[in-house]
mmCIF file of C-alpha atoms in Angstrom:
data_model
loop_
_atom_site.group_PDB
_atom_site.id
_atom_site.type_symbol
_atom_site.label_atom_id
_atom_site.label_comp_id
_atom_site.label_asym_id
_atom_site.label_seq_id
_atom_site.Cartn_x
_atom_site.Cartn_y
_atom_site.Cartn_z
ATOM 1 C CA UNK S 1 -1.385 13.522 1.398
ATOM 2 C CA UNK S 2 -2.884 12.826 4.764
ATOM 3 C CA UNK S 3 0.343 12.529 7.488
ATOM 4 C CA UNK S 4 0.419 10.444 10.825
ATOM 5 C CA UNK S 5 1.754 11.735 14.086
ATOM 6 C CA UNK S 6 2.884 9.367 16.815
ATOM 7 C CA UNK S 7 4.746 9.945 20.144
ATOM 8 C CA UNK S 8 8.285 9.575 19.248
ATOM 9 C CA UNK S 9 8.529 7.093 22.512
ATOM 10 C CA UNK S 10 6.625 4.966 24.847
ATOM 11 C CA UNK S 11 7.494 2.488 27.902
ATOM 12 C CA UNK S 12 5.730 0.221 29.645
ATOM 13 C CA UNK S 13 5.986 -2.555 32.057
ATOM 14 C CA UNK S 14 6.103 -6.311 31.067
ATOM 15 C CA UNK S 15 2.867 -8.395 31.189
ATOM 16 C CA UNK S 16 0.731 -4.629 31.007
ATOM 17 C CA UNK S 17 -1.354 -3.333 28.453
ATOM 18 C CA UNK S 18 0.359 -0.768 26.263
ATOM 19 C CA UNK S 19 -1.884 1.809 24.594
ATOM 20 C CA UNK S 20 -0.094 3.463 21.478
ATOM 21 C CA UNK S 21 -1.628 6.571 20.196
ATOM 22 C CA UNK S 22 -1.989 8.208 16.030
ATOM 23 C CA UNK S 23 -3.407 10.916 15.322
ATOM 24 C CA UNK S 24 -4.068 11.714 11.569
ATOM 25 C CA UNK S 25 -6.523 14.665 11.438
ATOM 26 C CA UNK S 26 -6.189 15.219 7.314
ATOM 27 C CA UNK S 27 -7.394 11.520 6.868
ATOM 28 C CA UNK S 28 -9.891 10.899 4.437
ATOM 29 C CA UNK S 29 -12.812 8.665 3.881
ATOM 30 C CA UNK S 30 -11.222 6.307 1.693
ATOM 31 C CA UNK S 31 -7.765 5.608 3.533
ATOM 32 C CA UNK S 32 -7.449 2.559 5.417
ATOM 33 C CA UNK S 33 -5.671 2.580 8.695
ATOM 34 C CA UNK S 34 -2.550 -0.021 9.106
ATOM 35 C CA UNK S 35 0.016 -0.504 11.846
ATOM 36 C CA UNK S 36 3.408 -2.136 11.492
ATOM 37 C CA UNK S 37 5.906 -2.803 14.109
ATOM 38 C CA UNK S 38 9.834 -3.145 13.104
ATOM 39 C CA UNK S 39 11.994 -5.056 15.627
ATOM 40 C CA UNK S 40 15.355 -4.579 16.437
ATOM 41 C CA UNK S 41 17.487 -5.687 12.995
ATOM 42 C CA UNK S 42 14.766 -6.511 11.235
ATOM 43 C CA UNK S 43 11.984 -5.396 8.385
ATOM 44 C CA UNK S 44 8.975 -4.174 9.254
ATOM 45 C CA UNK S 45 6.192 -6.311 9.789
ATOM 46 C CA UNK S 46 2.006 -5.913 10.049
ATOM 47 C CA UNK S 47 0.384 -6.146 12.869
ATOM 48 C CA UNK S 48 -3.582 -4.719 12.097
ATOM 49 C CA UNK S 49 -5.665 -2.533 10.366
ATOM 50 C CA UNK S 50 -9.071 -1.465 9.568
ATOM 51 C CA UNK S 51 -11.215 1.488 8.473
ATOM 52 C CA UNK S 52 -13.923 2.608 10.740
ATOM 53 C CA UNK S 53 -14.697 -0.292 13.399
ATOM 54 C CA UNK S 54 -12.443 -1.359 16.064
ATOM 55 C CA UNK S 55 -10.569 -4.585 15.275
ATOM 56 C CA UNK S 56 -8.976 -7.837 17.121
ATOM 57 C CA UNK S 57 -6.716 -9.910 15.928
ATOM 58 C CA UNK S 58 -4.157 -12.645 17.766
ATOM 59 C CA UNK S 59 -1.071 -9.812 17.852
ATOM 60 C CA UNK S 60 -3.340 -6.750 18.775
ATOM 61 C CA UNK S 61 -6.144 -4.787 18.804
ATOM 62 C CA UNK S 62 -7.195 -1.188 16.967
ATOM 63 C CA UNK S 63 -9.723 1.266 18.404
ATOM 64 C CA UNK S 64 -10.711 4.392 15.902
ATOM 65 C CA UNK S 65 -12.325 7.318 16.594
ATOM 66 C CA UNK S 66 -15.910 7.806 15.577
ATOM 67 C CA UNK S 67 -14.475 10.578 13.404
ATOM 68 C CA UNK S 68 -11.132 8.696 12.358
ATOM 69 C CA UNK S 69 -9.209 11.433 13.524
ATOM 70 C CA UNK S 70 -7.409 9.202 15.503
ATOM 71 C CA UNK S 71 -6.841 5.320 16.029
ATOM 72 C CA UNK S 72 -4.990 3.276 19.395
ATOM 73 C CA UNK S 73 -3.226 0.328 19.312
ATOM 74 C CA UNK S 74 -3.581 -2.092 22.007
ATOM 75 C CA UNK S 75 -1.234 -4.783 22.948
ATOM 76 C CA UNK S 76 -3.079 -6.326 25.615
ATOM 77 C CA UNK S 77 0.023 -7.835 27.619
ATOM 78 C CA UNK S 78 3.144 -6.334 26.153
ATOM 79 C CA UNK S 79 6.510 -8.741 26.254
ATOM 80 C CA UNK S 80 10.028 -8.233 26.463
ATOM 81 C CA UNK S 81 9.610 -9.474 22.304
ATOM 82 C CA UNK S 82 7.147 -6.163 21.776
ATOM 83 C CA UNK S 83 9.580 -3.610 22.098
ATOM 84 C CA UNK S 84 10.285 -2.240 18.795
ATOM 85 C CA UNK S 85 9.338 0.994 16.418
ATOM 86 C CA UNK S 86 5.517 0.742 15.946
ATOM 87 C CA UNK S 87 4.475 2.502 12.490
ATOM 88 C CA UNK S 88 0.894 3.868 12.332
ATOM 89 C CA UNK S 89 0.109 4.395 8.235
ATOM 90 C CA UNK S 90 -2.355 5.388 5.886
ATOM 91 C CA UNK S 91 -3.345 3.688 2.919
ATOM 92 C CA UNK S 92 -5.802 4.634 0.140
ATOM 93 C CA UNK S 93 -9.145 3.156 0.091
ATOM 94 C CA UNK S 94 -9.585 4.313 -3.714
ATOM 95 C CA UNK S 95 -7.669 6.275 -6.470
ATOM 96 C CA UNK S 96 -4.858 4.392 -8.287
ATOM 97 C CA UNK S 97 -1.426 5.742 -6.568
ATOM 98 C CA UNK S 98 -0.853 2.726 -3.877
ATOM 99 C CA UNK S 99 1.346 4.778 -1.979
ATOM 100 C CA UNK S 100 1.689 4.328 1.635
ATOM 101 C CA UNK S 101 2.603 6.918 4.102
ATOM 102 C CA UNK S 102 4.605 6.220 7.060
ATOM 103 C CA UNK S 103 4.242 8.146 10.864
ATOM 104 C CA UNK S 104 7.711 8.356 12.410
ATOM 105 C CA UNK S 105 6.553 5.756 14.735
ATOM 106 C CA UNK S 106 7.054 5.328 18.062
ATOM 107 C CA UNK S 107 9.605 3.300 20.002
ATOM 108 C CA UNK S 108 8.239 0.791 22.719
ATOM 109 C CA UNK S 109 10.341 0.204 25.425
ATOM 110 C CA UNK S 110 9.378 -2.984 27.314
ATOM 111 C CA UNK S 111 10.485 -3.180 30.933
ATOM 112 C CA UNK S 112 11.040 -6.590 32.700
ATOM 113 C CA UNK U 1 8.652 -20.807 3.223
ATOM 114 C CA UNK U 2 6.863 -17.530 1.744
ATOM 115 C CA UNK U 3 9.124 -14.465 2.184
ATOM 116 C CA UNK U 4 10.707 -11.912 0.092
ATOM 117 C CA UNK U 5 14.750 -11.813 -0.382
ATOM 118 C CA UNK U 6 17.068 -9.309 -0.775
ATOM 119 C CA UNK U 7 20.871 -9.326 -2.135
ATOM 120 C CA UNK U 8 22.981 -8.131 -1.522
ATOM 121 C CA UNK U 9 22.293 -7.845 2.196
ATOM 122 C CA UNK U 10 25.399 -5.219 2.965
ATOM 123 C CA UNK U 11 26.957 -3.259 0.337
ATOM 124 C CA UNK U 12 29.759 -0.713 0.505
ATOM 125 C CA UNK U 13 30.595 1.027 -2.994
ATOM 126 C CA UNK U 14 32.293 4.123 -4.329
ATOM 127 C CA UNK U 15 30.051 7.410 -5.623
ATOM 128 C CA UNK U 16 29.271 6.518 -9.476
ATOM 129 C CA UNK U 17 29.609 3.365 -9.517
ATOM 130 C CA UNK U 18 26.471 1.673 -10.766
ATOM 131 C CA UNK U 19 24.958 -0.828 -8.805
ATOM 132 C CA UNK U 20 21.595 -2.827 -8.416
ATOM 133 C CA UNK U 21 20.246 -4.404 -5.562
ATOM 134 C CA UNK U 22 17.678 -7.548 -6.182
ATOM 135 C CA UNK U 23 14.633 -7.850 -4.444
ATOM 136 C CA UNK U 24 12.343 -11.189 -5.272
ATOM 137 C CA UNK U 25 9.150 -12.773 -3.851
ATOM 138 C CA UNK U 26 7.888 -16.285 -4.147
ATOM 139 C CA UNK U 27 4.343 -15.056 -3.230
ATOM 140 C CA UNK U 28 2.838 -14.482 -6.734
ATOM 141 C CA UNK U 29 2.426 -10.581 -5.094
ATOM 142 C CA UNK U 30 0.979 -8.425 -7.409
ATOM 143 C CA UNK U 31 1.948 -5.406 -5.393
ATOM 144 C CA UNK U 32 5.945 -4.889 -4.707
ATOM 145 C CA UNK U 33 7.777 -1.553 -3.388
ATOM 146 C CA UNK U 34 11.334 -0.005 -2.088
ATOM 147 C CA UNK U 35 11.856 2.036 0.755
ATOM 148 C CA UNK U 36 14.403 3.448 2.059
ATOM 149 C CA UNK U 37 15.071 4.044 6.234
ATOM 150 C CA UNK U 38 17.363 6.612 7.602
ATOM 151 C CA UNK U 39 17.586 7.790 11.272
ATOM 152 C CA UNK U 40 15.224 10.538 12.493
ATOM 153 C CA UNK U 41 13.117 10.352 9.249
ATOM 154 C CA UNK U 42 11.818 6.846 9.389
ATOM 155 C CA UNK U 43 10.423 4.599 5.790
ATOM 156 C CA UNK U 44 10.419 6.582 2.835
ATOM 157 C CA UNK U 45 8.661 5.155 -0.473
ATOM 158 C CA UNK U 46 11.096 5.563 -3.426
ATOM 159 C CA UNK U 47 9.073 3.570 -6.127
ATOM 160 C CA UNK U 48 6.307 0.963 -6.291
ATOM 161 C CA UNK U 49 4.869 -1.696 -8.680
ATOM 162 C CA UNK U 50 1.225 -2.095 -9.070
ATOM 163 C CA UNK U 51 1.724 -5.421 -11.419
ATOM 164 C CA UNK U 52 4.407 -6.197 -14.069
ATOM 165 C CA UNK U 53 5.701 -3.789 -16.560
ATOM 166 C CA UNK U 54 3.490 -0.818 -14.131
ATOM 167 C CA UNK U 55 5.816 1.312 -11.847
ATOM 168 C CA UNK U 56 5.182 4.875 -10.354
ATOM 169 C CA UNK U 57 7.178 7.351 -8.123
ATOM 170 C CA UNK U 58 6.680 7.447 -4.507
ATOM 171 C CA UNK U 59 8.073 10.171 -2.199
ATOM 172 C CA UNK U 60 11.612 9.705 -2.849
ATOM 173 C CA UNK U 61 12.292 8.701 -6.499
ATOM 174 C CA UNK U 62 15.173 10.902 -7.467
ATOM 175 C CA UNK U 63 18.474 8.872 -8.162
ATOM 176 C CA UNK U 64 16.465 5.674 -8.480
ATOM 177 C CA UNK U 65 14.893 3.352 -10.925
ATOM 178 C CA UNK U 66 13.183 0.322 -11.155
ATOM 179 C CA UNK U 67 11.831 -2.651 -13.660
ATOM 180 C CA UNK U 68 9.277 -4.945 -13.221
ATOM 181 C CA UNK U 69 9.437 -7.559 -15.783
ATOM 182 C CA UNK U 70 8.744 -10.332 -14.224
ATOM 183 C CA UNK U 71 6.334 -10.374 -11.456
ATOM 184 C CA UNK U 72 8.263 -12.086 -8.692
ATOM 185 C CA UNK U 73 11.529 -9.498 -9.357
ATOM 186 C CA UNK U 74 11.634 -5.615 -8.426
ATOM 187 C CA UNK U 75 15.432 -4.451 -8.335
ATOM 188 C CA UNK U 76 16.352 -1.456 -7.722
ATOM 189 C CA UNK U 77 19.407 0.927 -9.279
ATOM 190 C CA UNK U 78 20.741 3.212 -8.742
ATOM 191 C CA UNK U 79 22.907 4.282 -11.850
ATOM 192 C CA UNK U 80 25.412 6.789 -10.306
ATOM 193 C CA UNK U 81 25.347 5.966 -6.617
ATOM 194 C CA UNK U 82 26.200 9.108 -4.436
ATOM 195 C CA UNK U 83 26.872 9.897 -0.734
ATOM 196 C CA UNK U 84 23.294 10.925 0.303
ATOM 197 C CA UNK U 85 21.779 7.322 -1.198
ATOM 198 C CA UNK U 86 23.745 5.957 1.618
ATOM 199 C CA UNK U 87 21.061 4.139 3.649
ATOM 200 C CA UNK U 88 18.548 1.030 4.756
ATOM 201 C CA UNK U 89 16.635 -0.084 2.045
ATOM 202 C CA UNK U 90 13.697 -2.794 2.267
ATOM 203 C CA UNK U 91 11.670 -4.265 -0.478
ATOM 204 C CA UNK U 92 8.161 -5.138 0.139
ATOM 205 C CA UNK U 93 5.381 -7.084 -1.407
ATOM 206 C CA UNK U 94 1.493 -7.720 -1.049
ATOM 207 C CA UNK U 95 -1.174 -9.723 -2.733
ATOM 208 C CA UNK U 96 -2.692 -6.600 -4.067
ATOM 209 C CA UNK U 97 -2.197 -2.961 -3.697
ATOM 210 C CA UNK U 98 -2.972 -1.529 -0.525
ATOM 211 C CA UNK U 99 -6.046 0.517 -1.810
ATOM 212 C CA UNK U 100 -7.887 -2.576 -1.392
ATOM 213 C CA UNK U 101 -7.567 -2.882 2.216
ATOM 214 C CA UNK U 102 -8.201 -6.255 2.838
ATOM 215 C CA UNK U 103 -6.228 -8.615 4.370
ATOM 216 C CA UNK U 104 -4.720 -9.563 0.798
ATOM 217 C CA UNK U 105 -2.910 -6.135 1.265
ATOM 218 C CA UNK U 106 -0.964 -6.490 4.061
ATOM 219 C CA UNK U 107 2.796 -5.953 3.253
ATOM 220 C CA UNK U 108 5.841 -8.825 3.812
ATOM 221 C CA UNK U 109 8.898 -6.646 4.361
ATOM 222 C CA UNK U 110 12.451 -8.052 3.207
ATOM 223 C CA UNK U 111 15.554 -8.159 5.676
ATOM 224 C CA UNK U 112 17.030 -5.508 4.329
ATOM 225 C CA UNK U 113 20.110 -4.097 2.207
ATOM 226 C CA UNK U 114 22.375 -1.723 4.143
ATOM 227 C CA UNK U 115 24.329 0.189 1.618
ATOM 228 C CA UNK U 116 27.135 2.628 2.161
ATOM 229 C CA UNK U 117 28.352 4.616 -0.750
ATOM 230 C CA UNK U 118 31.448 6.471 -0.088
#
């Protein structure tokens, strides 16, 4: 199974853009690449994906790697309400298993 | 309100003792799944659904089952509870299975059941 690795932890200032690294080397062409963020208490929720083109969305944005070796997060202004465990995972494009596989993930530390 | 539920939300229990923890959606998710989150190792998949009456293993299956007969309901047992199932444990759902990768595959994660077998 292709495997995620993340920086175990991150911190950034309020109100700057936080750039969260993944690296999955083993991916293949079929696996889709997701990111989930778990606050404080809470389960985790999604955040983005996408396969081979960057993304946008109103929470984030996800640059890949022309080889999709490796994929960034962006949160363009990070809060106080952004700290939390961010989970970079692989999901399969094709075959029949649905299994995900969760990174460590990497805690975000927000600083006022 | 769309969301997926959990009960109970905190359990403490005795090694043995047989004991199943609930997990619905109001969704109409084909897709549901347990994990299971302990410190330093982060989500682990113990089984998933792909539709009713269709379950498979995922990475951490042993001392678990699961039933899908209806397709809003995925509890989990755990027959004879012991020490090391001691844990966080979150059900999830999704329109489909995440091999479609489309937006109808993004997972809603429950709040949680923290369970403590002694």
């Amino acid at each position: 199974d292709a495997k995620t690795t993340q920086p175990n932890s991150m911190e950034s200032n309020e109100e700057e853009p936080v750039h969260l690294p993944c690296n999955h080397s083993t991916i293949s062409g079929t696996d889709y690449i997701h990111w989930y963020r778990q606050l404080p208490s809470q389960g985790p929720e999604y955040v983005i994906h996408g396969l081979t083109s960057n993304v946008n969305n109103r929470m984030a944005s996800l640059a890949i790697a022309e080889d999709r070796k490796s994929s960034t997060l962006i949160l363009h202004r990070a809060t106080l309400r952004d700290a939390a465990v961010y989970y970079c995972i692989l999901s399969r494009g094709s075959g029949n298993t649905g299994k995900l596989i969760f990174g460590q993930g990497t805690t975000l530390q927000v600083k006022p | 309100e769309a969301q997926v539920t959990q009960n109970p939300r905190y359990l403490i229990t005795v090694t043995g003792k047989k004991l199943t923890v609930t997990c619905s959606q109001n969704m109409n998710h084909e897709y549901m799944s347990w994990y299971r989150q302990d410190p330093g190792l982060g989500l682990r998949q113990i089984y998933y659904s792909m539709n009713v009456e269709v379950t498979d293993k995922g990475d951490v299956p042993e001392g678990y089952k699961v039933s899908r007969k209806e397709k809003r309901n995925f509890p989990l047992i755990l027959e004879s509870p012991s020490p090391n199932q001691t844990s966080l444990y979150f059900c999830a759902s999704s329109l489909r299975p995440p091999r479609r990768g489309t937006s109808t595959d993004t997972q809603y994660f429950g709040p949680g059941t923290r369970l403590t077998v002694l």
